[in-house]
Coordinates of C-alpha atoms in Angstrom, one line a residue:
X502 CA 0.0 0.0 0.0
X503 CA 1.3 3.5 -1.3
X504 CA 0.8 5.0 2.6
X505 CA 3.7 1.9 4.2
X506 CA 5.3 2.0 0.8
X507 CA 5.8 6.0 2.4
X508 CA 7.1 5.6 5.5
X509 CA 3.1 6.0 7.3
X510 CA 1.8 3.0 9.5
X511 CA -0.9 4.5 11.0
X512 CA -3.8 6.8 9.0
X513 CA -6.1 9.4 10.6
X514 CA -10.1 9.2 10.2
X515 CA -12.3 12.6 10.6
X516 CA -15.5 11.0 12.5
X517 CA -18.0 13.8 12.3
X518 CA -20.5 14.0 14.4
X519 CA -23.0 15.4 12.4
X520 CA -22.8 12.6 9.7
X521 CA -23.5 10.2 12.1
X522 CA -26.2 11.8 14.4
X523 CA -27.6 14.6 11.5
X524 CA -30.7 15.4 13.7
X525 CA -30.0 16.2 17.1
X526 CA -33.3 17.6 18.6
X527 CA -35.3 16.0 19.1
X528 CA -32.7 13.5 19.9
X529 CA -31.8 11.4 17.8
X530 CA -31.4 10.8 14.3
X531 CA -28.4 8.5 13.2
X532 CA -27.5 7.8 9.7
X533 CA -26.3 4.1 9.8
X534 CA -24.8 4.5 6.4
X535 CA -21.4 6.2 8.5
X536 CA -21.6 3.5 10.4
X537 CA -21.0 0.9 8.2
X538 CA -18.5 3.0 6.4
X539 CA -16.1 3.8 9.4
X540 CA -16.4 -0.2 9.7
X541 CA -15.4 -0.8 6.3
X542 CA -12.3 1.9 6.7
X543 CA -11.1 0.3 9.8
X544 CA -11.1 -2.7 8.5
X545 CA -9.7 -2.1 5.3
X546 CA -6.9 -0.4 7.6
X547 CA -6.5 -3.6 9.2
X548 CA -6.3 -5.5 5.9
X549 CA -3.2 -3.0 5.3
X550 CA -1.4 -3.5 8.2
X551 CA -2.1 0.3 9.3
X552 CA -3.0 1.3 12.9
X553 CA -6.1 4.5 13.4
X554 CA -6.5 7.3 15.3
X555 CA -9.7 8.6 15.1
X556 CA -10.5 12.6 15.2
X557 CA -13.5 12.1 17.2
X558 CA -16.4 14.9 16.8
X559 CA -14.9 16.2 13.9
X560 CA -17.0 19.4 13.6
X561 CA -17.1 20.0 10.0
X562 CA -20.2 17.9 7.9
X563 CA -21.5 18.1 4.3
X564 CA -25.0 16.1 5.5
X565 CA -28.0 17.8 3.8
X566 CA -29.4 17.4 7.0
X567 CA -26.9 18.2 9.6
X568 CA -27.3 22.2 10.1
X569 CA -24.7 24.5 10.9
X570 CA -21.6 23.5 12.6
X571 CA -21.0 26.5 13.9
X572 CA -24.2 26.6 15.5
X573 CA -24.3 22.6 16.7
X574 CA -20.8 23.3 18.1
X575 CA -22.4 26.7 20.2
X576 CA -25.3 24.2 21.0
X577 CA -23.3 21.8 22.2
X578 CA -21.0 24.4 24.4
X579 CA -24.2 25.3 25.8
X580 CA -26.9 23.1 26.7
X581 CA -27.3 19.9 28.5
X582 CA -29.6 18.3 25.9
X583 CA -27.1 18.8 23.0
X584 CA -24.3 17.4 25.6
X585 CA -26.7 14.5 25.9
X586 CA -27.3 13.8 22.6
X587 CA -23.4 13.9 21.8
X588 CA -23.0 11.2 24.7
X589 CA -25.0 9.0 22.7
X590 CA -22.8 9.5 20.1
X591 CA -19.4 8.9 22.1
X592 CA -20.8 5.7 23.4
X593 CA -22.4 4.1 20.3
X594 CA -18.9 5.2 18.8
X595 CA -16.8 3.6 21.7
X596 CA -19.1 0.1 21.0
X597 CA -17.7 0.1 17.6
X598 CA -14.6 0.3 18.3
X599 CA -14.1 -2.6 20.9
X600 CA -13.8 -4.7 18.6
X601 CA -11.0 -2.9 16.6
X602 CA -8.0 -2.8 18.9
X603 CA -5.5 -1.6 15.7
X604 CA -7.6 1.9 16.8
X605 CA -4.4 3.0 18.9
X606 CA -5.8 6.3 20.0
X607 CA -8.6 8.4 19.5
X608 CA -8.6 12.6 20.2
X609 CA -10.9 15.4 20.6
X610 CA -10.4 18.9 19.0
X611 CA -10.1 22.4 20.9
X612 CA -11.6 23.1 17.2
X613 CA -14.3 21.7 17.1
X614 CA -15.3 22.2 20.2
X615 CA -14.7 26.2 19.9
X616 CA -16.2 28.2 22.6
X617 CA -17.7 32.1 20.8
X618 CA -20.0 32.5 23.5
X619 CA -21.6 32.1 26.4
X620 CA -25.6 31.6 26.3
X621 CA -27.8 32.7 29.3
X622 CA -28.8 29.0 29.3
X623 CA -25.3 28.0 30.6
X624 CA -25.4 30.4 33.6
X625 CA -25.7 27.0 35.7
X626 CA -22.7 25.3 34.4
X627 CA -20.9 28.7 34.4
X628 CA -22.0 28.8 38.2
X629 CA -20.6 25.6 38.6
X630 CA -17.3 26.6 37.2
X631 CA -17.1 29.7 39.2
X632 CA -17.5 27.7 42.5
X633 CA -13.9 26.4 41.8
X634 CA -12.3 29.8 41.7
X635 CA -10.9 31.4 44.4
X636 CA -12.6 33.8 46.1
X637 CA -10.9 36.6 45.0
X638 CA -11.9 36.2 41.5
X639 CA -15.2 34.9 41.5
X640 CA -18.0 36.5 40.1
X641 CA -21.7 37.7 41.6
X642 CA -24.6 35.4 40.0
X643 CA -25.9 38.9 38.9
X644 CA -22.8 39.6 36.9
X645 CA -22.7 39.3 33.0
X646 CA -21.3 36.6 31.9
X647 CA -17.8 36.8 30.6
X648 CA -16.9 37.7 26.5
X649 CA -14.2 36.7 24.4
X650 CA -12.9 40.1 24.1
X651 CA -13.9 41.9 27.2
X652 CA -12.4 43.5 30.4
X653 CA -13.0 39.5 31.8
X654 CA -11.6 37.9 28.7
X655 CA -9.2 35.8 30.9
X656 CA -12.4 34.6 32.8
X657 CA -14.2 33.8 29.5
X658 CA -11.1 31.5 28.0
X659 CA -10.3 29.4 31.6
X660 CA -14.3 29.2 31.9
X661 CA -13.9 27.7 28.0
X662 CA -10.8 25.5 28.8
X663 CA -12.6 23.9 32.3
X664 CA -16.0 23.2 30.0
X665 CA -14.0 21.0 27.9
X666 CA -12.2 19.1 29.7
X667 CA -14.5 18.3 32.6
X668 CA -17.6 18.2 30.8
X669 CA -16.9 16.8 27.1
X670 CA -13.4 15.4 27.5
X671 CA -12.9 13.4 30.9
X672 CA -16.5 11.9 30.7
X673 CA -15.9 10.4 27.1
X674 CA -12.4 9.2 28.1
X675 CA -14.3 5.9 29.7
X676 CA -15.4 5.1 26.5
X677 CA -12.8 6.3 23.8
X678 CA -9.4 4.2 23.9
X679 CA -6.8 6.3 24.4
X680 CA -8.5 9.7 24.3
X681 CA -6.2 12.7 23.9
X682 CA -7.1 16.0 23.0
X683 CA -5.8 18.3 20.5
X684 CA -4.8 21.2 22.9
X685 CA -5.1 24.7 21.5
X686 CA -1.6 26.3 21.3
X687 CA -2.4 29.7 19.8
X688 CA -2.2 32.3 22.0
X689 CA -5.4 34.8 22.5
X690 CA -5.5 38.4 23.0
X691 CA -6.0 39.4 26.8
X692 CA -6.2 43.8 26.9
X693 CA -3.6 44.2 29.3
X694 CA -4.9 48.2 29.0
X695 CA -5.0 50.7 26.2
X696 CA -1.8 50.2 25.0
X697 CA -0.7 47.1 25.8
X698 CA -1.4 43.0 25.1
X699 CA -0.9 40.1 26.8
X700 CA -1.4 36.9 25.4
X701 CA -3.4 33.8 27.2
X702 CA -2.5 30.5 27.2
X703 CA -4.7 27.3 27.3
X704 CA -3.1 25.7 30.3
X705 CA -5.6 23.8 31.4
X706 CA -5.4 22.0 28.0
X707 CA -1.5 20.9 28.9
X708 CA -2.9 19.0 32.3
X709 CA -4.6 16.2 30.3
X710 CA -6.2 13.1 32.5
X711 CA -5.2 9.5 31.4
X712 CA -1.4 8.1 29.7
X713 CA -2.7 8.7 26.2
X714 CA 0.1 11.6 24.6
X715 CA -0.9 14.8 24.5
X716 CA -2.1 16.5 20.7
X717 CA -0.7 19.5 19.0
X718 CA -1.0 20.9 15.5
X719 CA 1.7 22.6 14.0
X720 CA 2.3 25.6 11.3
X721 CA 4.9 28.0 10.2
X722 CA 2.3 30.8 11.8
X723 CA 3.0 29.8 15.2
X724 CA 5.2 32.2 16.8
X725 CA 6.0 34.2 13.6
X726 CA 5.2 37.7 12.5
X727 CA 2.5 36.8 10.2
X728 CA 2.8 39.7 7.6
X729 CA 2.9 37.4 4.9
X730 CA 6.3 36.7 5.6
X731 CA 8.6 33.8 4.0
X732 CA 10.6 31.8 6.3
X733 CA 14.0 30.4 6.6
X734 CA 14.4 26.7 7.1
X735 CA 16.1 27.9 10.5
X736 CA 13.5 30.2 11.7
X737 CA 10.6 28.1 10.6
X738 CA 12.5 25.0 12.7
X739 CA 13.3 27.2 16.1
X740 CA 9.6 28.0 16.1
X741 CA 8.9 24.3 16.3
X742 CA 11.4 23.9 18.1
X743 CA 10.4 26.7 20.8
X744 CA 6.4 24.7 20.4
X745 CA 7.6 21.6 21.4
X746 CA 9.7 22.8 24.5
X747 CA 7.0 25.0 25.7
X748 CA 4.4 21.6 25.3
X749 CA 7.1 19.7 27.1
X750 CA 7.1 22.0 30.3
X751 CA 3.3 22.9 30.0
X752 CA 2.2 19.4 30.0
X753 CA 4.6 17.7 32.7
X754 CA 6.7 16.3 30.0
X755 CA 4.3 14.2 28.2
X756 CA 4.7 12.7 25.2
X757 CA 3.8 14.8 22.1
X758 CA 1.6 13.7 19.1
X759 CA 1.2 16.2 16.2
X760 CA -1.9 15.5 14.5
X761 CA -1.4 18.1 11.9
X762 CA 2.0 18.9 10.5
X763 CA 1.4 22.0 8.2
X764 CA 4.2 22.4 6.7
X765 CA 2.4 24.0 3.5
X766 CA -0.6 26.2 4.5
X767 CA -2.6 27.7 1.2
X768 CA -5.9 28.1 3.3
X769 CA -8.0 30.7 1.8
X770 CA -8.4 33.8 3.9
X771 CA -5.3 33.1 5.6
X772 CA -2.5 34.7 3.4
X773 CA -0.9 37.1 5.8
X774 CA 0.0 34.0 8.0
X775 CA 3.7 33.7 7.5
X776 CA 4.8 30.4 5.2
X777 CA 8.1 28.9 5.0
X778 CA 10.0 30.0 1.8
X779 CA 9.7 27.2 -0.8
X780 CA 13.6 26.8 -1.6
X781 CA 13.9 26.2 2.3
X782 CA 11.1 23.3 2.8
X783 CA 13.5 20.4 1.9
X784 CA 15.7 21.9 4.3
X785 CA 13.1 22.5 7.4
X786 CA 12.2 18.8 6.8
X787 CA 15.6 17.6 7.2
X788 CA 15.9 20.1 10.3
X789 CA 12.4 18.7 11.7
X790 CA 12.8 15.2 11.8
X791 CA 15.7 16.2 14.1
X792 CA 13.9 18.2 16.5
X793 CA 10.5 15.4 16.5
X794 CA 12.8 12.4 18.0
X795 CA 14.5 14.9 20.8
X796 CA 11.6 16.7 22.0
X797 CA 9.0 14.0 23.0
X798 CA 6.9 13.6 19.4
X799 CA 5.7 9.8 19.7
X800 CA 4.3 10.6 15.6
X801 CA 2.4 13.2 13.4
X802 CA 0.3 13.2 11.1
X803 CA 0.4 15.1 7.6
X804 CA -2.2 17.4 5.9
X805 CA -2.6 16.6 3.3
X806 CA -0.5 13.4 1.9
X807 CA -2.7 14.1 -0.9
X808 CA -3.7 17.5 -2.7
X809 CA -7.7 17.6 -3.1
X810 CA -10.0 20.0 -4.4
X811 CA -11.7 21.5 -1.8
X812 CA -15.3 21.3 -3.0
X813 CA -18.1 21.6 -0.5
X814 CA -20.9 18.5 -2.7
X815 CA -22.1 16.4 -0.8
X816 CA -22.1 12.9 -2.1
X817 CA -20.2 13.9 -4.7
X818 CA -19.4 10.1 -6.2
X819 CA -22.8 8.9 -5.7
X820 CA -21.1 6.4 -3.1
X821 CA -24.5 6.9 -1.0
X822 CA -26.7 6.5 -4.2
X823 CA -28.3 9.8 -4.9
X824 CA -28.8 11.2 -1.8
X825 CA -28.4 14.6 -2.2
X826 CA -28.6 14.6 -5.7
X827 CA -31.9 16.0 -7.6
X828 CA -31.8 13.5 -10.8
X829 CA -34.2 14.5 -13.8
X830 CA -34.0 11.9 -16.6
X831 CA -36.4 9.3 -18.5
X832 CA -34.9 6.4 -17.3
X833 CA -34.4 8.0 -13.3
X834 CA -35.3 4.8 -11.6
X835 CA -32.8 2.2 -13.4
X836 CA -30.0 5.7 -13.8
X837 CA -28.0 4.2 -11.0
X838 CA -25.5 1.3 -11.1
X839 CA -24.2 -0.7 -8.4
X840 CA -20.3 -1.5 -9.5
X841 CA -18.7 -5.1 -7.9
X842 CA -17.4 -3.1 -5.9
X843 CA -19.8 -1.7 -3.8
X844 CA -19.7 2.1 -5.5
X845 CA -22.1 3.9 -7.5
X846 CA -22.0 5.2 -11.1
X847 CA -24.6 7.3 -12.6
X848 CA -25.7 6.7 -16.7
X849 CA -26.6 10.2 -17.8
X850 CA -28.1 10.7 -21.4
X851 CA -29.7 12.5 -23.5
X852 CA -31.3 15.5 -21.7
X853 CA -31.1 14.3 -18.0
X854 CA -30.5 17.0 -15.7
X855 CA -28.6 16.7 -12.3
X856 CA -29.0 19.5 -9.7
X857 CA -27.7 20.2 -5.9
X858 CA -28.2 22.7 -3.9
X859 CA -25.6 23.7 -1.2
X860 CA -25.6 26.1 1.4
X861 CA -23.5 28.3 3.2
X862 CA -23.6 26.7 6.5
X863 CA -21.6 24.0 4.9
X864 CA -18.1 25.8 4.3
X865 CA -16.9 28.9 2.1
X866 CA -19.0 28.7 -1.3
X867 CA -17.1 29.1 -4.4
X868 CA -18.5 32.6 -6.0
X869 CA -17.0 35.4 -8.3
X870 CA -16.8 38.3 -5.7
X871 CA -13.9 36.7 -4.6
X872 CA -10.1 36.2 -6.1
X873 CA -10.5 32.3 -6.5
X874 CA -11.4 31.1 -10.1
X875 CA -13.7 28.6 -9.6
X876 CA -13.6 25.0 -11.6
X877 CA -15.9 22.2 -12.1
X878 CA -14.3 18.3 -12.6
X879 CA -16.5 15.6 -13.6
X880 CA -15.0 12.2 -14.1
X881 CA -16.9 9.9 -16.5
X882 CA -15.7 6.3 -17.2
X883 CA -15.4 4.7 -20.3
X884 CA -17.1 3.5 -23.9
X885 CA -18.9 6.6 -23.5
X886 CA -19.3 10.1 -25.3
X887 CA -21.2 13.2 -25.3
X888 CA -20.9 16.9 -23.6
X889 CA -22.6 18.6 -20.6
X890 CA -23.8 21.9 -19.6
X891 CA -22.8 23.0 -16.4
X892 CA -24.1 25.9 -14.6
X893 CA -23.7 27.2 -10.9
X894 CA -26.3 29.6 -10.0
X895 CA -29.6 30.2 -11.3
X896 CA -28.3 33.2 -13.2
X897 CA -24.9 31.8 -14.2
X898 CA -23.1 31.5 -17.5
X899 CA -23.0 27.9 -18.8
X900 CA -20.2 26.0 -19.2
X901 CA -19.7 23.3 -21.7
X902 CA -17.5 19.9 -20.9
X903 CA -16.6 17.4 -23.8
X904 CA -15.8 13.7 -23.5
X905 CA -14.3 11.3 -25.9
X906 CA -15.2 8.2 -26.4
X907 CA -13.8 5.2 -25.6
X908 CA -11.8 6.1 -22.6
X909 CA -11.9 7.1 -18.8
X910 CA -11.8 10.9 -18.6
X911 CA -12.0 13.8 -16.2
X912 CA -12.5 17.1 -17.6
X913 CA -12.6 20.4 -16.1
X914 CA -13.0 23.7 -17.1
X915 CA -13.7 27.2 -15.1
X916 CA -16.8 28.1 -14.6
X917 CA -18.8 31.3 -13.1
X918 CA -20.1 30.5 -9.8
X919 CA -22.7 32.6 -8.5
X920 CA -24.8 32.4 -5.1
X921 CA -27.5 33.7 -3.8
X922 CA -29.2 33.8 -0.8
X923 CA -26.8 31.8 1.2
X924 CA -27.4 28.8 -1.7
X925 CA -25.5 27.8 -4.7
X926 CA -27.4 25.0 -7.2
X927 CA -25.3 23.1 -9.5
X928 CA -27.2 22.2 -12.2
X929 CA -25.7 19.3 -15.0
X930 CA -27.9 18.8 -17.9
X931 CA -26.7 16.0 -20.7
X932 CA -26.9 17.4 -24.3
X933 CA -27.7 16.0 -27.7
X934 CA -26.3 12.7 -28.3
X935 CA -25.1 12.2 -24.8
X936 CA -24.4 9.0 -23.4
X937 CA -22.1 9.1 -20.4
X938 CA -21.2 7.3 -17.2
X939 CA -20.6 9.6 -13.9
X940 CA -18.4 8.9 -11.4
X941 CA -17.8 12.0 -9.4
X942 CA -18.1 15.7 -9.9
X943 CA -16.4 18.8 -8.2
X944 CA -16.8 22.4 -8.1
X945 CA -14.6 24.5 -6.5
X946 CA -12.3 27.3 -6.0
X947 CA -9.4 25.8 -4.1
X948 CA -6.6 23.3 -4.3
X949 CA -5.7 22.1 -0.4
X950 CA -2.0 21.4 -1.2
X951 CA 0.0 19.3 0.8
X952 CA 3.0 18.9 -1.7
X953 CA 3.3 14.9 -1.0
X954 CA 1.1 13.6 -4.0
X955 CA -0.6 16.0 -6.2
X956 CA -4.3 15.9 -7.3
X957 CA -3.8 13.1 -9.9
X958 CA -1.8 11.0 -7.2
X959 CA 1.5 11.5 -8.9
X960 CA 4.4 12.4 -6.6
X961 CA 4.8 16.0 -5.9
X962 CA 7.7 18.2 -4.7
X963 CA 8.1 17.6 -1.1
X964 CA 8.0 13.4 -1.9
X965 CA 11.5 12.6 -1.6
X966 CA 11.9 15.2 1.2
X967 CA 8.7 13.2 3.4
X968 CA 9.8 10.0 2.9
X969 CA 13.4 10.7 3.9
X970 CA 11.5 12.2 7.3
X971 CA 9.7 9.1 8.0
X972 CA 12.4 6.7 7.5
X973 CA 14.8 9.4 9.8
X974 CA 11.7 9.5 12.7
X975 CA 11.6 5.2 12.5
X976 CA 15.2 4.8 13.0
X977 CA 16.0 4.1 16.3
X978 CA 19.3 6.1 16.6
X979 CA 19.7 9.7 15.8
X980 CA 21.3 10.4 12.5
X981 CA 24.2 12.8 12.9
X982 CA 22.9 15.7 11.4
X983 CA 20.6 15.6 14.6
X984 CA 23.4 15.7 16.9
X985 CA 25.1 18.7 14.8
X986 CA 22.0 20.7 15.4
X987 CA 21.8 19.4 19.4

């Protein structure tokens, strides 16, 4: 397998929440489809020889019916019946997985359990918190409740870092193996006065119950300027450098697992966060596999090993059937093929339209106000021809997409998104003399690149650089290089 062929024995699963359990209130509604597919991943993990750790809660979700995650996670942060409802979810979750000992760890996210504000309905919890302050610092019951960026900011943030991990990460730790949980290591803004800052950090995080290793991500942002600078190899490796040290001391010298290695970091949005200058990332690699084996980092994990198109379509290779998927066509009810294989493909001819709607609440929809061309991909498979119209928006140009015949093809082309009200409808009709075979479409705006494998799965610029990490980290004696750099 290409991932031990690498250097990688153990992969990383997202378990969102709101896939499995899409309707929360009343409590609950679980999709048993993610179920059976988690299943099937950790057993075809097994099959490969690979151990799992599982991102438990992962807060992001594409289900049609899931809602907001920004507003699940709030709901969650704030009322006893969501925190009851997510219970069910940890312990249906922690059934599964007794029978799958290769799972060698599982961790919750600072990130997906982000903490905006405080609702009037958690005054009782809060209440509960402030009883463990001392006296001195306490608040009056007929106080407002603490704000992220207020005079009691400090009170708001260790109120935050206490919710977590007493109520949401000590309780599930009876029934998720080795739970960690990814600590947040960014440092917030505290108002020191008028002209001055001071900068809070998450200790509570660091004090973690259980053996399981404490969770970190890591980016060349950390600790730097972030003007849109370009860093040296050097720099870019004493900020890691300083990160693991200060995780180290914060934590009681546990041991360190990095669950996201950044190395690259094109996020949209983010492009004043300092990167590390492209001629120096063969060099930081070299540098960083040095300062992972003397500073207490049991592993990492890398994202991306794979560059993917960051498109926000659900169900986007009919794996679930059509679910999601508006399908228009004269022969709707036989359209959908079952492969040997357990996937889906769609036949599409002739004046068949395919439509989905996506909304906002989803992610960052691709649209022309912004500076990001947007694309669509389809992938068709073979001893078919014909063309497509593609638009995205009710008011959209089209876009045309041609297909040989005879062969396995994905074409893409740009295209002119355009939203409205909070929505964006694909809509795929199949022109004259059409007669094709979908696999799997995209539309998007972005390319998440990791610099391992590109898009197409061919090895990209950092490959050789990786691989050399991963066999330096398994060795089990310091190259000399590291002890140059000591």
């Amino acid at each position: 397998m290409r991932l031990r062929n690498d250097g990688f024995n153990t992969v990383i699963f997202l378990v969102s929440w709101g896939d499995f359990q899409p309707v929360i209130d009343p409590c609950c509604e679980w999709d048993e489809r993610a179920l059976t597919r988690l299943q099937f991943l950790l057993d075809e993990a097994k099959k490969a020889n690979l151990q799992v750790i599982l991102r438990v809660g992962y807060g992001w979700s594409l289900h049609p019916r899931a809602g907001s995650a920004l507003q699940r996670i709030h709901q969650l942060l704030n009322t006893d019946v969501t925190k009851l409802a997510f219970f069910t979810f940890i312990q249906r979750l922690g059934q599964l997985l007794k029978t799958a000992p290769h799972v060698t760890m599982t961790l919750m996210s600072w990130e997906d359990q982000w903490l905006h504000k405080i609702d009037p309905s958690a005054r009782a919890t809060f209440a509960k918190f402030n009883r463990t302050l001392p006296s001195e610092r306490q608040i009056t019951t007929a106080a407002p409740l603490p704000t992220p960026t207020g005079q009691d900011a400090a009170l708001f943030h260790g109120y935050w870092d206490w919710l977590v991990m007493t109520q949401l990460y000590e309780p599930a730790r009876e029934f998720l193996p080795q739970l960690s949980y990814e600590i947040r290591v960014d440092k917030d803004p505290i108002a020191a006065n008028s002209l001055s800052i001071n900068w809070l950090t998450h200790q509570a995080m660091y004090r973690q119950a259980g053996t399981a290793p404490v969770t970190i991500y890591w980016a060349p942002f950390w600790g730097a300027e972030n003007r849109g600078e370009q860093l040296t190899a050097t720099r870019a490796h004493k900020l890691l450098t300083a990160l693991l040290q200060e995780t180290r001391e914060l934590s009681g010298q546990r041991d360190i697992f990095i669950d996201q290695l950044n190395v690259i970091d094109n996020t949209p949005g983010y492009e004043h966060n300092a990167v590390i200058n492209p001629a120096e990332l063969n060099n930081f690699l070299t540098q960083a596999a040095c300062s992972l084996k003397q500073h207490g980092v049991i592993g990492y994990g890398y994202w991306t090993t794979q560059d993917y198109r960051e498109s926000l379509l659900y169900n986007p290779a009919f794996s679930l059937g059509l679910d999601g998927w508006q399908l228009h066509s004269s022969n709707a009810n036989t359209a959908l093929q079952q492969l040997p294989s357990g996937d889906f493909e769609l036949t599409f001819t002739t004046g068949a339209v395919l439509t989905q709607t996506i909304s906002a609440s989803a992610g960052r929809l691709p649209t022309k106000a912004d500076s990001y061309p947007d694309h669509i991909c389809i992938e068709v498979s073979g001893n078919r021809h014909g063309s497509v119209t593609v638009t995205a928006g009710n008011a959209a140009p089209a876009t045309q997409l041609y297909f040989a015949n005879d062969r396995d093809s994905l074409e893409c082309d740009a295209i002119v998104a355009l939203p409205s009200a909070e929505q964006l409808t694909l809509s795929i009709t199949a022109n004259d003399a059409t007669a094709l075979t979908l696999r799997g479409v995209w539309l998007f705006d972005h390319v998440q690149i990791g610099g391992l494998y590109d898009v197409t799965g061919q090895p990209s610029f950092l490959y050789q650089a990786f691989t050399q990490l991963n066999r330096t980290f398994a060795a089990t004696t310091l190259p000399a290089i590291c002890s140059v750099q000591k």
